[in-house]
Amino acid sequence: MARGFMGKMLWVDLSRKELKEEALDEKVGRDFLGGYGLGARVLFSRQKAGVDPLGPDSILGITTGVLTGTDALGGSRYVMVGKSPLTGGWGDANSGGNVGPNLKFSGYDAVFFTGISDKPVYLYIDNGKAEIRDASNLWGKDSFETQDILREEHGKDLEVACIGPSGEKVALVAAVMNNKGRAAGRSGLGAVMGSKKLKAIAVKGSMKVPVADAQKASEMRKRHLANMGPNVQFMGEFGTSFLFNMCCEVDDAPTKNWGGAAVVDFTSYKDIGAEPVKAEVERGFGCWHCPIGCGGIMKAGTGEYKYAAGAHKPEYETLAMFGSNCLNNNLASIIQANDICNRYGLDTISAGACIAFTIECYENGIITRGDTDGLEMTWGNHKSIIAMTEKLAKREGFGDVIADGVKKAAKKIGKGSEKYAMHIEGQEVPAHDSRGGPHFAIGYGTEPTPARHTQGGEGPLPPGALPEFDHNSLKGRGVPHNIGSNLTNAYNASGVCMIVIGDGYGHWDDFMEALKVITGWDITREELIKTGERIKTMRQAFNVREGLASPWEFPDRMMGIPPKTEGPRAGVTVDKAEHFNEYLEAMDWDINSGKPSKKKLLELGLDDVAKVLWP
Ligand code: SF4
C-alpha cells in the first residue's frame, strides 16, 4: 500500500452486527487521495441508485485523507460521506479536531456503515480492534456528555465523532460533532447517522501513519512552519470571525434572510464582529497539530445567557447566520445559539437559515404566534431566536416543522412561504452572497454538493495556484475556475485544512512537497489537477445517477430577481448562462444537465462510470 495510508477500510453492517476489513487498493488511493474522493468512489460502486438515504441500504462513511495524521501542515481532517437526505444527491461534510488523525492511528483509513441497528450502538476501535457496543446509556445525551461518558470509560486519549439529540431525532439539518465544537455539518449526514441508530464512532490508537521518508517529513514540516504567511498570528487570534465586519461592509454577509444589506439594514454589525468576539474568548483552540489554532473556547456567559464555560467560539458563518441574517446584534445570544447547535448536533448554517426563514414568514403574516408556540418571531428578537433554536434542536412544536430544513418546512407551511426558503436543491445557502460574488455563484450552482462555500474554484487557494484572469469580468473564468476547483477537490480529499493550505497561510509548493514526501509519489502539479478533476467528476457522477441535474436552481432572491435596490450589491442580477456555461464547458459537463461527457469520464480513467452514465 502506498505510504500515507494505513491500507485498510472497515465495513460495519449495523443490521447484522458484522465487521469486515478490506484492503485499500493502492491505485484507488492515488487516484482519489482518500477523503470524499475515496468515499465517492466506494459509494458509486457499492450503493444502488435511488436508495432511501435514511434507509438500511444507504452507506454512511467516515473517511480520512492521505495526509491526515501526517507531518503535512493542517492534516487534521476527516470527511463524512453519504447520500444527502436534504438534496437526494451526493453528500459530504468535512471536520477538523482530533478524530481524523486518530482514526488512522487506530488502524483504518475509512469506515463504512450499512444497515440499521435495532438499538443504539457505537463503534469502538482501539488499535485495530473494532467492536460494536451498546449505546443505550448514551442515547439522549448531548455531544459534550457523549464524549465525556465515553472518555470516562475508555480513557482520555479517546476521540469521538458523535451525533447529539437532533441527529437521533433524524433532523435533516443535523451534524456529526467532535471535540465539542467541531462539526461535519453540511449535507444532513447527522440525520443519516441517527437513522442508523449509530450514536458515535470512538477511536484510539498509537499506530503510526507509514510515510516514505520519516526524517525528511519531519524536516519538511519545520521548513513549512517557518514558511507560513505573515497573517498566521492574526488568524490564530480572531479565527474566521475576522471576516464578519468586512463581509457586512461589502454586502457579502447574509442580511435579513438575504433580503437586505448590512450597511443599510444592520448598521450595528460591529457589535458582533471579531473584536467583541475576542473579548469573550477564554483560551484558544486548535485542531490536531495545527500551527494556527483558529478556534477558541469562550468564558462562561454571565449576563442574560448563562452558557457554561467551554462553549466554542462562533465561526464567521455562525455569526452571520444567527446574527446579520436575523438582524440580531446580541453577541451573547449568538454564542448561546452556537452552543445549543454544538451540544444538540446541528449545522449552524442550516439552523440559522431555518430561524431567519421562520422570522420572515412571521413578519409577513404567513405564520402567527399560534404556529410558533407563542413566540414573537420578529427580526432581531434574540430571546425568540434562542427559544426557537432550542425547539428546532429538540424537534418540539414549530421546531419540528423547520428541523428538516427550509425547503421541507416551506412545503409543509405553504401559503407562499417558498419564496423565503433560501436553499439550493434543499441545502441552505451558506453565508456568502452569490449576487456580485461570481466565485460563489459558480460554486453554489455547479459544485456536486449544492450551496457549498468551501468548494469553489477561485477563493480558497494560495497565491500563484491559478493562471491569470480578469477578476472584473465573467469572461475567461471557466478554465481558471476549473483548475482552482480541481485543486480544491484534491486538497480537501487529501485531509488538509483549507485555512492552513487553501487560504494561503501555507504555500502551494509546500502542499505539493508534502504529498511527495509523505507518499513517495513522483506527483506533478498536472497529475494533481487531474486527480482533483477525477474526484469532482466522481462526486458529480453520483448525482447524475440519482437523476439530479445541475446547474442547480437558485431561489430568485439569490439570483437578484428582482435585484437589490440598496447597498453595495444593488442592481446585481446573476445571469445563469454567463456564470455557469463557460465553467461547465471547461469541465466538459453538459451545460443543461451537468452530466460529464463520456470522453471526460474515459480521460479520467472512470470507464466503469462511463458505462453506467452512457450505456
Ligand atoms: S486553521 Fe483552524 S480549522 Fe484549520 S486545522 Fe487549524 S484550528 Fe482547525
Coordinates of C-alpha atoms and ligand atoms in Angstrom, one line a residue:
M1 CA 0.0 0.0 0.0
A2 CA 1.1 3.5 -0.8
R3 CA 2.6 5.5 2.1
G4 CA 0.3 8.0 3.7
F5 CA -2.5 5.4 4.0
M6 CA -3.0 2.7 6.7
G7 CA -4.1 0.5 3.9
K8 CA -7.4 -0.7 5.5
M9 CA -11.0 0.1 5.4
L10 CA -13.6 -1.3 7.8
W11 CA -17.1 -2.3 6.9
V12 CA -19.7 -2.3 9.6
D13 CA -23.1 -4.0 9.0
L14 CA -25.3 -2.5 11.7
S15 CA -28.2 -4.7 10.9
R16 CA -26.3 -8.0 11.2
K17 CA -23.7 -6.6 13.7
E18 CA -20.9 -7.8 11.5
L19 CA -17.5 -6.3 10.9
K20 CA -15.3 -6.9 7.9
E21 CA -11.9 -5.5 7.0
E22 CA -11.0 -4.7 3.4
A23 CA -7.6 -3.7 2.0
L24 CA -7.5 -0.2 0.4
D25 CA -6.4 -0.6 -3.2
E26 CA -3.2 1.3 -3.9
K27 CA -4.4 2.7 -7.3
V28 CA -7.7 3.9 -5.7
G29 CA -5.6 5.7 -3.0
R30 CA -3.5 7.5 -5.6
D31 CA -6.5 8.2 -7.9
F32 CA -8.7 9.6 -5.2
L33 CA -6.4 10.7 -2.3
G34 CA -8.8 9.3 0.4
G35 CA -11.5 11.6 2.0
Y36 CA -14.5 12.3 -0.1
G37 CA -12.7 11.1 -3.2
L38 CA -12.4 7.6 -1.8
G39 CA -16.0 8.0 -0.4
A40 CA -17.5 8.9 -3.8
R41 CA -15.6 6.0 -5.5
V42 CA -16.8 3.5 -2.9
L43 CA -20.4 4.7 -2.8
F44 CA -20.8 4.8 -6.5
S45 CA -19.6 1.2 -6.8
R46 CA -21.3 -0.3 -3.7
Q47 CA -24.6 1.7 -3.3
K48 CA -27.5 1.3 -5.7
A49 CA -29.1 4.4 -7.2
G50 CA -32.3 5.5 -5.7
V51 CA -31.8 4.2 -2.2
D52 CA -33.5 6.0 0.7
P53 CA -30.7 7.9 2.4
L54 CA -32.3 7.2 5.7
G55 CA -32.9 3.5 4.9
P56 CA -30.9 0.4 5.5
D57 CA -29.3 0.3 2.0
S58 CA -27.7 3.7 2.3
I59 CA -24.0 3.7 3.2
L60 CA -22.5 6.2 5.6
G61 CA -18.8 6.6 5.6
I62 CA -16.2 8.4 7.8
T63 CA -13.1 8.9 5.7
T64 CA -9.6 10.3 6.1
G65 CA -7.2 11.6 3.5
V66 CA -3.7 10.6 2.5
L67 CA -2.2 13.5 4.5
T68 CA -4.4 13.2 7.6
G69 CA -2.4 12.5 10.7
T70 CA 1.0 13.2 9.0
D71 CA 3.6 16.0 9.1
A72 CA 1.7 17.8 6.3
L73 CA 0.5 21.2 7.7
G74 CA -3.1 21.1 8.6
G75 CA -3.5 17.4 8.2
S76 CA -6.4 17.1 10.7
R77 CA -9.4 16.5 8.6
Y78 CA -12.0 13.7 8.2
V79 CA -15.0 13.7 5.9
M80 CA -18.4 12.1 6.4
V81 CA -19.8 10.8 3.2
G82 CA -23.2 9.5 2.1
K83 CA -26.3 10.3 0.2
S84 CA -27.7 13.6 1.4
P85 CA -31.3 13.4 2.7
L86 CA -31.5 17.2 2.1
T87 CA -30.7 17.1 -1.6
G88 CA -31.1 13.4 -2.6
G89 CA -27.7 13.6 -4.2
W90 CA -24.0 13.3 -3.2
G91 CA -23.4 14.4 0.4
D92 CA -20.1 15.1 2.2
A93 CA -19.2 17.1 5.3
N94 CA -15.6 18.0 6.4
S95 CA -14.4 18.5 10.0
G96 CA -11.2 19.0 11.9
G97 CA -10.3 18.4 15.5
N98 CA -8.6 15.2 16.5
V99 CA -10.8 12.4 15.2
G100 CA -9.4 12.1 11.7
P101 CA -5.8 11.5 12.7
N102 CA -6.8 9.2 15.5
L103 CA -8.9 7.1 13.2
K104 CA -5.8 6.5 11.2
F105 CA -3.7 5.8 14.4
S106 CA -6.4 3.2 15.3
G107 CA -5.5 1.4 12.0
Y108 CA -8.1 2.5 9.4
D109 CA -8.3 5.0 6.6
A110 CA -12.1 4.8 6.5
V111 CA -15.1 3.1 8.0
F112 CA -18.3 2.5 6.1
F113 CA -21.6 1.7 7.8
T114 CA -24.5 -0.2 6.2
G115 CA -27.9 -1.3 7.6
I116 CA -29.7 -0.1 10.6
S117 CA -29.2 -1.2 14.2
D118 CA -32.2 -2.4 16.2
K119 CA -30.9 -0.4 19.2
P120 CA -28.5 2.5 19.8
V121 CA -24.9 1.5 19.3
Y122 CA -21.4 3.0 18.9
L123 CA -18.4 1.8 17.1
Y124 CA -15.3 1.4 19.3
I125 CA -11.9 1.0 17.8
D126 CA -8.8 0.5 19.9
N127 CA -5.5 -0.1 17.9
G128 CA -7.0 -2.1 15.1
K129 CA -9.6 -3.9 17.2
A130 CA -13.1 -2.8 16.4
E131 CA -16.3 -3.6 18.2
I132 CA -20.0 -2.6 18.0
R133 CA -21.0 -1.6 21.5
D134 CA -24.3 -0.8 23.2
A135 CA -25.1 2.9 23.3
S136 CA -28.4 2.8 25.3
N137 CA -26.8 4.9 28.0
L138 CA -25.7 7.5 25.5
W139 CA -28.9 7.9 23.6
G140 CA -30.5 11.2 24.5
K141 CA -27.1 12.7 25.7
D142 CA -25.7 15.7 24.0
S143 CA -22.4 15.7 22.2
F144 CA -20.5 17.0 25.2
E145 CA -21.9 14.4 27.5
T146 CA -21.4 11.7 25.0
Q147 CA -17.7 12.5 24.6
D148 CA -17.3 12.8 28.4
I149 CA -19.0 9.5 29.2
L150 CA -17.0 7.6 26.5
R151 CA -13.8 9.1 27.7
E152 CA -14.6 8.2 31.3
E153 CA -15.0 4.6 30.2
H154 CA -12.1 4.3 27.6
G155 CA -9.6 6.9 28.6
K156 CA -8.7 10.5 27.9
D157 CA -6.9 9.5 24.7
L158 CA -10.2 8.5 23.1
E159 CA -11.5 10.7 20.2
V160 CA -15.2 10.7 19.4
A161 CA -17.4 11.7 16.5
C162 CA -21.0 11.6 17.5
I163 CA -24.5 12.8 17.0
G164 CA -26.5 14.8 19.5
P165 CA -30.2 14.5 20.2
S166 CA -31.0 16.3 16.9
G167 CA -29.3 13.6 14.9
E168 CA -31.1 10.9 17.0
K169 CA -34.4 12.6 16.0
V170 CA -33.3 12.5 12.4
A171 CA -33.4 16.2 11.9
L172 CA -32.2 16.7 8.4
V173 CA -30.1 19.7 9.5
A174 CA -28.2 17.6 12.0
A175 CA -24.4 17.4 12.0
V176 CA -21.8 15.0 13.2
M177 CA -19.8 16.5 16.1
N178 CA -16.4 16.1 17.5
N179 CA -14.2 17.9 20.1
K180 CA -17.4 19.6 21.4
G181 CA -17.4 22.3 18.8
R182 CA -16.1 20.9 15.5
A183 CA -18.8 19.8 13.1
A184 CA -19.1 17.8 9.9
G185 CA -22.2 20.0 9.4
R186 CA -23.4 20.0 5.8
S187 CA -25.5 17.6 3.7
G188 CA -27.6 16.3 6.6
L189 CA -25.3 13.4 7.4
G190 CA -26.0 13.7 11.1
A191 CA -29.5 12.5 10.3
V192 CA -28.2 9.6 8.3
M193 CA -26.1 8.6 11.3
G194 CA -29.2 8.9 13.6
S195 CA -31.3 6.9 11.2
K196 CA -28.8 4.0 11.6
K197 CA -29.0 4.3 15.4
L198 CA -25.3 4.9 15.4
K199 CA -24.6 7.3 18.3
A200 CA -20.8 7.6 18.0
I201 CA -17.6 6.5 16.4
A202 CA -15.0 6.3 19.2
V203 CA -11.3 5.7 18.2
K204 CA -8.0 5.5 19.8
G205 CA -4.6 4.1 18.7
S206 CA -0.9 4.5 18.7
M207 CA -0.1 3.2 15.2
K208 CA 2.0 5.5 13.0
V209 CA 0.9 6.5 9.5
P210 CA 3.5 5.0 7.2
V211 CA 5.5 7.6 5.3
A212 CA 8.0 7.3 2.5
D213 CA 10.8 9.1 4.5
A214 CA 10.0 10.0 8.1
Q215 CA 13.2 12.0 8.6
K216 CA 12.6 14.1 5.5
A217 CA 8.9 14.6 6.5
S218 CA 9.9 15.9 9.9
E219 CA 12.5 18.3 8.4
M220 CA 9.9 19.4 5.8
R221 CA 7.4 20.3 8.5
K222 CA 9.9 22.5 10.3
R223 CA 10.6 24.3 7.0
H224 CA 7.0 24.7 6.1
L225 CA 6.2 26.1 9.6
A226 CA 8.9 28.7 9.1
N227 CA 7.5 29.5 5.7
M228 CA 3.9 30.2 6.7
G229 CA 2.4 33.5 5.7
P230 CA 2.5 36.6 7.9
N231 CA -1.1 36.5 9.0
V232 CA -0.9 33.3 10.9
Q233 CA -0.9 35.0 14.3
F234 CA -3.9 37.2 13.2
M235 CA -5.9 34.1 12.2
G236 CA -5.0 32.4 15.4
E237 CA -6.2 35.4 17.4
F238 CA -9.5 36.0 15.6
G239 CA -10.3 32.9 13.6
T240 CA -12.9 33.2 10.9
S241 CA -14.8 35.9 12.9
F242 CA -12.3 38.4 11.4
L243 CA -14.3 38.1 8.1
F244 CA -17.5 39.4 9.6
N245 CA -17.2 43.2 9.5
M246 CA -15.6 43.1 6.1
C247 CA -18.3 40.8 4.7
C248 CA -21.0 43.1 6.1
E249 CA -19.3 46.1 4.6
V250 CA -19.1 44.7 1.0
D251 CA -22.6 43.1 1.4
D252 CA -21.4 39.6 1.2
A253 CA -22.8 38.6 4.6
P254 CA -26.5 37.5 4.6
T255 CA -28.7 40.2 6.0
K256 CA -32.5 39.8 6.8
N257 CA -32.8 36.4 5.3
W258 CA -30.8 37.6 2.3
G259 CA -33.3 40.3 1.7
G260 CA -31.3 43.3 2.9
A261 CA -27.8 44.7 3.1
A262 CA -25.9 45.1 6.4
V263 CA -24.8 48.7 5.8
V264 CA -28.5 49.6 5.3
D265 CA -30.5 47.2 7.5
F266 CA -28.0 46.1 10.1
T267 CA -25.7 49.0 10.9
S268 CA -24.9 47.7 14.3
Y269 CA -23.0 44.8 12.8
K270 CA -19.7 45.7 14.6
D271 CA -21.4 44.7 17.9
I272 CA -20.9 41.1 16.9
G273 CA -17.6 41.4 14.9
A274 CA -14.2 40.0 15.6
E275 CA -13.2 42.3 18.5
P276 CA -16.3 41.8 20.7
V277 CA -16.0 38.0 20.0
K278 CA -12.3 38.0 21.0
A279 CA -13.2 39.8 24.3
E280 CA -15.3 36.8 25.3
V281 CA -12.6 34.2 24.4
E282 CA -11.0 32.4 27.4
R283 CA -8.4 30.5 25.5
G284 CA -7.5 29.3 22.1
F285 CA -8.4 26.0 20.4
G286 CA -6.7 24.3 17.6
C287 CA -7.2 21.1 15.7
W288 CA -4.7 18.3 15.8
H289 CA -1.1 19.7 15.4
C290 CA -2.4 22.9 13.8
P291 CA 0.1 25.7 13.5
I292 CA -2.7 28.3 13.5
G293 CA -5.4 27.3 16.1
C294 CA -8.2 29.4 14.7
G295 CA -10.7 28.2 17.3
G296 CA -11.5 29.4 20.7
I297 CA -13.2 28.5 24.0
M298 CA -15.4 31.1 25.5
K299 CA -15.7 32.4 29.0
A300 CA -18.9 31.3 30.8
G301 CA -21.9 33.5 30.0
T302 CA -22.7 35.8 32.9
G303 CA -25.4 38.0 31.5
E304 CA -28.8 37.1 30.1
Y305 CA -27.4 33.9 28.5
K306 CA -25.7 31.7 31.0
Y307 CA -23.9 29.3 28.7
A308 CA -21.3 27.2 30.5
A309 CA -17.6 27.8 30.2
G310 CA -16.3 25.6 27.4
A311 CA -18.6 26.8 24.6
H312 CA -16.8 27.2 21.4
K313 CA -16.1 30.5 19.6
P314 CA -18.7 31.1 16.8
E315 CA -17.3 30.9 13.3
Y316 CA -18.0 33.6 10.7
E317 CA -20.8 31.5 9.2
T318 CA -22.5 31.2 12.6
L319 CA -22.1 34.9 13.4
A320 CA -23.7 35.7 10.0
M321 CA -26.5 33.2 10.0
F322 CA -27.6 33.8 13.6
G323 CA -26.5 37.5 13.5
S324 CA -26.9 39.6 10.4
N325 CA -29.3 37.2 8.7
C326 CA -31.7 37.5 11.7
L327 CA -30.8 41.2 12.3
N328 CA -29.6 40.1 15.7
N329 CA -26.8 42.1 17.3
N330 CA -26.8 40.4 20.7
L331 CA -23.5 38.5 20.7
A332 CA -24.2 36.5 23.9
S333 CA -27.3 35.1 22.2
I334 CA -25.2 34.0 19.2
I335 CA -22.7 32.3 21.4
Q336 CA -25.7 30.6 23.1
A337 CA -27.2 29.6 19.7
N338 CA -23.8 28.2 18.7
D339 CA -23.5 26.2 21.9
I340 CA -27.0 24.8 21.5
C341 CA -26.1 23.7 18.0
N342 CA -22.8 22.1 19.1
R343 CA -24.4 20.3 22.0
Y344 CA -27.5 19.0 20.1
G345 CA -25.5 18.4 16.9
L346 CA -26.8 20.9 14.4
D347 CA -25.3 22.6 11.3
T348 CA -25.2 26.2 12.4
I349 CA -25.6 27.4 8.8
S350 CA -28.8 25.5 8.2
A351 CA -30.1 26.1 11.7
G352 CA -29.6 29.9 11.3
A353 CA -31.2 29.8 7.9
C354 CA -34.2 28.0 9.4
I355 CA -34.6 30.7 12.1
A356 CA -34.3 33.5 9.5
F357 CA -36.9 31.8 7.3
T358 CA -39.2 31.5 10.3
I359 CA -38.8 35.2 11.1
E360 CA -39.6 36.3 7.6
C361 CA -42.7 34.0 7.4
Y362 CA -43.8 35.5 10.7
E363 CA -43.2 39.1 9.8
N364 CA -45.2 38.6 6.6
G365 CA -48.1 37.0 8.4
I366 CA -47.7 33.6 6.9
I367 CA -47.4 32.1 10.4
T368 CA -48.6 33.6 13.6
R369 CA -48.0 33.2 17.4
G370 CA -50.5 30.4 17.2
D371 CA -48.0 28.5 15.0
T372 CA -44.8 29.4 16.8
D373 CA -45.9 28.2 20.2
G374 CA -46.4 31.8 21.3
L375 CA -43.0 33.1 20.3
E376 CA -42.9 36.5 18.7
M377 CA -40.5 35.7 15.8
T378 CA -39.5 39.2 14.8
W379 CA -36.3 40.5 13.4
G380 CA -33.6 40.8 16.0
N381 CA -35.7 39.3 18.8
H382 CA -32.8 37.3 20.3
K383 CA -34.9 35.8 23.0
S384 CA -37.3 34.2 20.5
I385 CA -34.3 33.3 18.2
I386 CA -32.8 31.3 21.1
A387 CA -36.1 29.8 22.2
M388 CA -36.9 28.6 18.6
T389 CA -33.3 27.2 18.2
E390 CA -33.9 25.1 21.2
K391 CA -37.3 23.9 19.8
L392 CA -35.6 23.1 16.5
A393 CA -32.8 21.2 18.3
K394 CA -35.5 19.1 20.2
R395 CA -38.0 18.9 17.3
E396 CA -40.6 20.4 19.6
G397 CA -43.6 22.4 18.4
F398 CA -42.7 24.7 15.4
G399 CA -39.1 23.4 15.8
D400 CA -40.3 20.2 14.3
V401 CA -41.6 22.0 11.2
I402 CA -38.2 23.5 10.5
A403 CA -35.9 20.7 11.7
D404 CA -35.7 19.2 8.2
G405 CA -34.5 22.4 6.6
V406 CA -36.3 25.3 4.9
K407 CA -37.3 23.5 1.7
K408 CA -39.3 20.9 3.5
A409 CA -40.6 23.5 6.0
A410 CA -41.9 25.7 3.2
K411 CA -43.7 22.7 1.7
K412 CA -45.4 22.0 5.0
I413 CA -46.4 25.6 5.6
G414 CA -47.3 26.6 2.0
K415 CA -49.1 30.0 1.7
G416 CA -46.3 31.4 -0.4
S417 CA -43.6 30.7 2.2
E418 CA -41.4 29.1 -0.5
K419 CA -40.1 32.4 -1.6
Y420 CA -38.5 32.9 1.8
A421 CA -36.8 29.5 1.8
M422 CA -33.2 30.2 0.9
H423 CA -31.9 26.9 -0.2
I424 CA -30.3 25.4 -3.3
E425 CA -31.6 22.0 -4.1
G426 CA -32.6 21.5 -0.5
Q427 CA -29.3 22.7 1.1
E428 CA -29.5 26.0 2.9
V429 CA -27.3 28.7 1.4
P430 CA -24.1 29.5 3.4
A431 CA -23.1 33.0 4.4
H432 CA -21.6 34.4 1.2
D433 CA -23.7 36.2 -1.4
S434 CA -23.9 34.8 -4.9
R435 CA -25.1 38.2 -6.1
G436 CA -21.9 40.0 -7.1
G437 CA -19.6 37.2 -5.9
P438 CA -19.1 35.2 -9.1
H439 CA -16.8 32.8 -7.4
F440 CA -19.6 31.8 -5.0
A441 CA -22.3 31.8 -7.6
I442 CA -20.4 29.4 -9.8
G443 CA -19.6 27.1 -6.9
Y444 CA -23.1 27.2 -5.4
G445 CA -24.6 26.4 -8.8
T446 CA -22.3 23.7 -10.2
E447 CA -20.4 22.0 -7.3
P448 CA -21.6 18.4 -6.8
T449 CA -22.7 19.5 -3.3
P450 CA -25.1 22.5 -3.9
A451 CA -24.6 25.7 -1.9
R452 CA -21.1 24.9 -0.7
H453 CA -18.8 27.9 0.1
T454 CA -15.7 25.8 0.7
Q455 CA -15.5 24.3 -2.8
G456 CA -15.5 27.0 -5.5
G457 CA -12.5 27.4 -7.7
E458 CA -11.1 30.9 -7.2
G459 CA -11.4 31.7 -3.5
P460 CA -9.7 29.4 -1.0
L461 CA -6.4 28.9 -2.9
P462 CA -2.9 30.0 -2.2
P463 CA -1.4 32.8 -4.4
G464 CA 0.0 31.5 -7.6
A465 CA -2.2 28.5 -7.8
L466 CA -4.2 29.8 -10.8
P467 CA -3.4 31.2 -14.2
E468 CA -4.0 35.0 -14.5
F469 CA -7.6 36.1 -15.4
D470 CA -9.6 39.3 -15.2
H471 CA -11.4 39.3 -11.8
N472 CA -13.7 42.0 -13.0
S473 CA -15.1 40.0 -15.9
L474 CA -17.1 36.8 -16.2
K475 CA -15.5 36.1 -19.5
G476 CA -12.4 33.9 -19.4
R477 CA -13.2 32.5 -16.0
G478 CA -14.1 29.0 -17.0
V479 CA -10.7 27.5 -17.3
P480 CA -9.1 29.1 -14.2
H481 CA -12.2 28.3 -12.1
N482 CA -12.0 24.7 -13.2
I483 CA -8.3 24.4 -12.3
G484 CA -9.0 26.0 -8.9
S485 CA -11.9 23.8 -8.2
N486 CA -9.9 20.7 -9.1
L487 CA -7.1 21.7 -6.8
T488 CA -9.7 22.4 -4.0
N489 CA -11.1 18.9 -4.5
A490 CA -7.6 17.5 -4.3
Y491 CA -6.6 19.2 -1.0
N492 CA -10.0 18.7 0.6
A493 CA -9.8 14.9 -0.2
S494 CA -6.2 14.7 1.0
G495 CA -7.2 15.7 4.5
V496 CA -5.6 19.1 5.0
C497 CA -7.4 22.1 6.3
M498 CA -8.4 24.7 3.7
I499 CA -7.5 27.5 6.1
V500 CA -3.9 26.3 6.6
I501 CA -3.3 25.5 2.9
G502 CA -6.1 26.8 0.9
D503 CA -6.3 30.4 2.2
G504 CA -2.6 31.0 1.7
Y505 CA -1.2 30.7 5.2
G506 CA 0.8 27.8 3.8
H507 CA 2.2 27.6 0.3
W508 CA 1.1 25.7 -2.7
D509 CA 4.5 24.3 -3.3
D510 CA 4.7 23.1 0.3
F511 CA 1.5 21.2 -0.2
M512 CA 2.9 19.5 -3.3
E513 CA 6.1 18.7 -1.5
A514 CA 4.1 17.2 1.4
L515 CA 2.3 14.9 -0.9
K516 CA 5.6 13.7 -2.5
V517 CA 7.5 13.3 0.8
I518 CA 4.7 11.5 2.6
T519 CA 3.7 9.2 -0.2
G520 CA 6.9 8.8 -2.2
W521 CA 4.8 9.5 -5.3
D522 CA 6.5 11.5 -8.1
I523 CA 3.4 13.5 -8.5
T524 CA 3.3 16.6 -10.7
R525 CA 1.0 19.5 -10.5
E526 CA -0.7 18.4 -13.7
E527 CA -1.4 15.0 -12.2
L528 CA -2.8 16.7 -9.1
I529 CA -5.1 18.9 -11.1
K530 CA -6.3 15.8 -13.0
T531 CA -6.8 13.9 -9.7
G532 CA -8.9 16.7 -8.3
E533 CA -11.0 16.7 -11.5
R534 CA -11.4 12.9 -11.2
I535 CA -12.6 13.4 -7.6
K536 CA -15.1 16.1 -8.5
T537 CA -16.4 14.2 -11.5
M538 CA -16.9 11.1 -9.4
R539 CA -18.9 13.1 -6.9
Q540 CA -21.0 14.5 -9.8
A541 CA -21.5 11.1 -11.4
F542 CA -23.2 10.1 -8.2
N543 CA -25.7 13.0 -8.6
V544 CA -26.3 12.2 -12.3
R545 CA -27.0 8.5 -11.5
E546 CA -29.5 9.7 -8.9
G547 CA -31.3 11.6 -11.6
L548 CA -30.3 15.1 -10.5
A549 CA -29.4 17.8 -13.0
S550 CA -27.3 20.9 -12.5
P551 CA -26.6 23.8 -12.6
W552 CA -28.7 23.8 -9.5
E553 CA -31.8 26.1 -9.2
F554 CA -31.3 29.2 -7.1
P555 CA -34.1 30.9 -5.2
D556 CA -35.0 34.1 -7.1
R557 CA -33.6 36.3 -4.3
M558 CA -30.1 34.7 -4.6
M559 CA -30.1 35.4 -8.3
G560 CA -31.0 39.0 -7.7
I561 CA -34.5 38.7 -9.2
P562 CA -35.5 41.4 -8.6
P563 CA -32.1 43.0 -7.8
K564 CA -31.5 44.7 -4.5
T565 CA -32.3 48.4 -4.6
E566 CA -29.9 49.4 -1.8
G567 CA -26.4 48.6 -0.6
P568 CA -23.1 47.7 -2.4
R569 CA -24.7 45.0 -4.5
A570 CA -27.8 46.9 -5.6
G571 CA -28.8 46.3 -9.2
V572 CA -27.0 42.9 -9.5
T573 CA -28.7 40.0 -11.2
V574 CA -26.9 36.7 -11.7
D575 CA -27.0 35.6 -15.3
K576 CA -27.0 31.9 -15.3
A577 CA -25.6 31.4 -18.8
E578 CA -22.8 33.9 -18.1
H579 CA -21.9 32.4 -14.8
F580 CA -22.2 28.7 -15.5
N581 CA -21.8 27.9 -19.2
E582 CA -18.1 28.7 -19.6
Y583 CA -17.2 26.7 -16.5
L584 CA -19.3 23.7 -17.4
E585 CA -17.7 23.7 -20.8
A586 CA -14.3 23.9 -19.3
M587 CA -15.2 20.8 -17.2
D588 CA -16.8 19.1 -20.3
W589 CA -20.0 18.7 -18.4
D590 CA -23.3 19.3 -20.2
I591 CA -24.4 22.9 -19.8
N592 CA -28.1 21.8 -19.3
S593 CA -27.7 18.8 -17.1
G594 CA -24.2 18.8 -15.6
K595 CA -23.6 15.4 -16.9
P596 CA -19.9 14.7 -17.5
S597 CA -19.2 13.7 -21.2
K598 CA -18.2 10.2 -21.9
K599 CA -14.9 11.5 -23.3
K600 CA -14.1 13.2 -20.0
L601 CA -15.0 10.1 -17.9
L602 CA -12.7 7.9 -20.1
E603 CA -10.0 10.5 -20.0
L604 CA -10.1 10.4 -16.2
G605 CA -10.0 6.6 -16.1
L606 CA -13.6 6.3 -15.0
D607 CA -14.5 3.6 -17.5
D608 CA -17.0 1.8 -15.3
V609 CA -18.7 5.1 -14.6
A610 CA -18.9 5.9 -18.3
K611 CA -20.7 2.6 -18.8
V612 CA -23.3 3.5 -16.2
L613 CA -23.9 7.1 -17.3
W614 CA -23.6 6.4 -21.1
P615 CA -25.0 2.9 -21.5
Ligands
SF4_1 S1 -6.8 26.5 10.9 FE1 -8.5 26.3 12.3 S2 -9.9 24.8 11.3 FE2 -7.9 24.6 10.3 S3 -6.8 23.0 11.3 FE3 -6.2 24.9 12.3 S4 -7.6 25.1 14.1 FE4 -8.5 23.6 12.7

